[in-house]
Coordinates of N, CA and C in Angstrom, one line a residue:
X1445 N 114.7 94.0 116.1 CA 114.7 95.1 116.0 C 113.5 96.0 115.6
X1446 N 113.2 97.1 116.5 CA 111.9 97.8 115.4 C 112.5 98.6 114.3
X1447 N 111.4 98.8 113.5 CA 111.6 99.1 112.3 C 111.6 100.9 112.5
X1448 N 112.8 101.5 111.8 CA 113.0 103.2 112.1 C 111.2 103.7 111.7
X1449 N 111.2 104.6 112.3 CA 110.0 105.5 111.4 C 110.0 106.1 110.1
X1450 N 111.4 106.5 109.9 CA 111.5 107.0 108.5 C 111.6 106.1 107.7
X1451 N 111.5 104.7 107.9 CA 111.6 103.8 106.6 C 110.2 103.2 106.7
X1452 N 109.7 102.6 105.4 CA 108.5 102.5 105.1 C 108.4 100.9 105.5
X1453 N 107.0 100.3 106.0 CA 106.8 99.1 106.1 C 106.6 98.3 104.8
X1454 N 106.7 97.2 105.1 CA 106.2 96.2 103.8 C 105.0 95.4 104.4
X1455 N 103.8 95.4 103.4 CA 102.5 95.1 103.8 C 102.7 94.1 103.0
X1456 N 101.6 92.6 103.0 CA 100.8 91.8 102.2 C 99.7 92.1 102.3
X1457 N 98.7 92.3 101.3 CA 97.1 92.1 101.4 C 96.9 90.8 100.0
X1458 N 96.1 90.1 100.6 CA 95.6 89.3 100.3 C 94.1 89.4 99.7
X1459 N 93.6 89.1 98.5 CA 92.5 89.2 97.9 C 92.0 88.2 97.2
X1460 N 90.4 88.0 97.3 CA 90.0 86.8 96.1 C 89.7 87.5 94.9
X1461 N 90.3 86.5 93.9 CA 89.9 87.0 92.7 C 91.4 87.4 92.2
X1462 N 91.6 87.2 90.9 CA 93.1 87.3 90.2 C 93.2 89.0 89.7
X1463 N 93.9 89.4 89.6 CA 94.2 91.2 89.2 C 95.7 90.5 88.6
X1464 N 95.9 91.1 87.0 CA 96.9 91.0 86.4 C 98.0 92.0 86.5
X1465 N 98.9 91.9 86.2 CA 100.2 93.3 86.5 C 100.0 94.2 85.7
X1466 N 99.0 94.5 85.0 CA 98.6 96.0 84.6 C 98.0 96.6 85.3
X1467 N 97.6 96.1 86.8 CA 97.1 96.9 87.9 C 97.9 97.7 88.5
X1468 N 99.2 97.2 88.6 CA 100.5 97.7 89.2 C 100.5 99.3 89.0
X1469 N 100.2 99.8 88.2 CA 100.2 101.6 87.8 C 99.1 102.0 88.5
X1470 N 98.0 101.6 89.0 CA 97.1 101.8 89.4 C 97.0 102.1 91.0
X1471 N 97.8 100.7 91.4 CA 98.0 100.8 93.1 C 99.5 101.2 93.2
X1472 N 100.4 101.9 92.1 CA 101.6 102.3 92.6 C 102.3 100.9 92.5
X1473 N 103.5 101.5 93.5 CA 104.6 100.7 94.4 C 104.1 99.3 94.8
X1474 N 103.2 98.7 94.0 CA 102.9 97.5 94.3 C 103.3 96.3 93.6
X1475 N 104.0 94.7 94.3 CA 104.3 93.9 93.4 C 102.7 92.9 93.4
X1476 N 102.3 92.5 92.3 CA 100.9 92.0 92.2 C 101.5 90.2 91.9
X1477 N 100.9 89.5 92.8 CA 101.5 88.2 92.8 C 99.9 87.3 92.5
X1478 N 99.7 87.1 91.3 CA 98.3 86.0 91.1 C 98.9 85.1 91.7
X1479 N 97.7 83.9 92.3 CA 97.9 82.4 93.1 C 97.2 81.5 92.4
X1480 N 97.8 80.2 92.2 CA 97.3 79.1 92.0 C 95.5 78.8 92.5
X1481 N 95.5 79.6 93.8 CA 94.5 79.2 94.3 C 93.1 80.1 94.0
X1482 N 93.2 81.1 93.1 CA 92.4 82.2 93.0 C 92.4 83.5 93.4
X1483 N 93.9 83.4 94.1 CA 94.1 85.0 95.1 C 95.1 85.4 94.6
X1484 N 95.1 86.6 94.7 CA 96.2 87.6 94.4 C 96.7 88.3 95.8
X1485 N 98.3 88.1 95.7 CA 98.9 88.9 97.0 C 99.4 89.9 96.3
X1486 N 99.3 91.1 97.0 CA 99.5 92.7 96.7 C 100.6 92.8 97.7
X1487 N 101.8 93.0 97.2 CA 103.2 93.6 98.2 C 103.8 94.5 98.4
X1488 N 103.8 95.6 98.8 CA 104.1 97.1 99.0 C 104.8 97.6 100.2
X1489 N 105.4 98.4 100.0 CA 106.1 99.6 100.9 C 105.2 100.3 101.7
X1490 N 104.5 101.0 102.4 CA 103.9 101.8 102.6 C 104.5 102.7 104.1
X1491 N 104.4 104.1 104.0 CA 105.1 104.9 104.6 C 104.2 105.0 106.0
X1492 N 102.9 105.0 106.0 CA 102.3 104.8 107.6 C 100.6 104.5 107.1
X1493 N 100.1 104.5 108.6 CA 98.9 103.5 108.4 C 97.8 104.5 107.1
X1494 N 98.0 105.7 106.8 CA 97.1 106.1 105.8 C 97.1 105.4 104.6
X1495 N 98.6 105.5 104.3 CA 98.9 104.7 102.8 C 98.3 103.5 103.0
X1496 N 98.4 103.0 104.1 CA 97.6 101.3 104.2 C 96.2 101.3 104.2
X1497 N 95.7 102.5 104.6 CA 94.1 102.6 104.7 C 94.0 103.1 102.9
X1498 N 94.6 103.7 102.5 CA 94.5 104.1 100.9 C 94.3 102.9 100.4
X1499 N 95.5 102.2 100.3 CA 95.7 101.0 99.3 C 94.1 99.8 99.6
X1500 N 93.8 99.6 101.0 CA 92.7 99.1 101.4 C 91.4 100.1 100.6
X1501 N 91.2 101.1 100.5 CA 90.3 101.9 99.6 C 90.4 101.1 98.6
X1502 N 91.4 101.5 97.4 CA 91.4 100.8 96.3 C 90.9 99.5 95.9
X1503 N 91.4 98.8 96.9 CA 90.6 96.9 97.0 C 89.4 97.4 97.1
X1504 N 89.0 97.8 98.0 CA 87.5 98.1 98.0 C 86.8 98.5 97.2
X1505 N 87.4 99.3 96.4 CA 86.6 100.3 95.0 C 86.8 99.2 94.1
X1506 N 87.3 98.2 94.0 CA 87.6 97.4 92.5 C 86.7 96.3 93.3
X1507 N 85.7 96.2 94.4 CA 84.9 95.0 94.8 C 85.8 93.7 95.0
X1508 N 87.1 93.7 95.5 CA 87.8 92.5 95.4 C 87.6 91.8 97.2
X1509 N 87.2 90.9 97.4 CA 86.8 90.5 99.0 C 88.0 90.4 99.5
X1510 N 88.5 91.1 100.8 CA 89.6 90.9 101.4 C 90.2 89.8 102.1
X1511 N 90.9 89.1 101.9 CA 91.1 88.0 102.3 C 91.8 88.4 104.4
X1512 N 93.1 89.1 103.7 CA 94.1 89.2 104.6 C 95.0 90.4 104.6
X1513 N 95.2 91.3 105.4 CA 96.3 92.7 105.5 C 97.2 92.2 106.7
X1514 N 98.7 92.0 106.4 CA 99.6 91.8 107.1 C 101.0 92.5 107.0
X1515 N 101.6 93.2 108.1 CA 102.9 93.7 107.8 C 103.9 92.4 107.9
X1516 N 105.0 92.9 107.1 CA 105.8 91.7 106.9 C 107.5 92.3 107.1
X1517 N 108.2 91.7 107.4 CA 109.6 92.4 107.6 C 110.3 92.4 106.2
X1518 N 110.7 93.8 106.2 CA 111.6 94.2 105.0 C 112.3 93.2 104.7
X1519 N 112.7 93.0 103.4 CA 113.8 91.6 103.1 C 114.9 92.2 103.5

């Protein structure tokens, strides 16, 4: 079933390195999950592509290597 245009899409962005949960406020409505393999998973609802690019810009500004960015179905 296609997503309604008025509902945010959920994205998972994986970066190399660990971010602790104190970065949540800087990133906004993002769940930060440090993983055992030295990567961090950022999970967040985003309203549009502009919001996705804004989040990716923040990742870039921190100097974190981007591993992947995928859209996932909401729970």
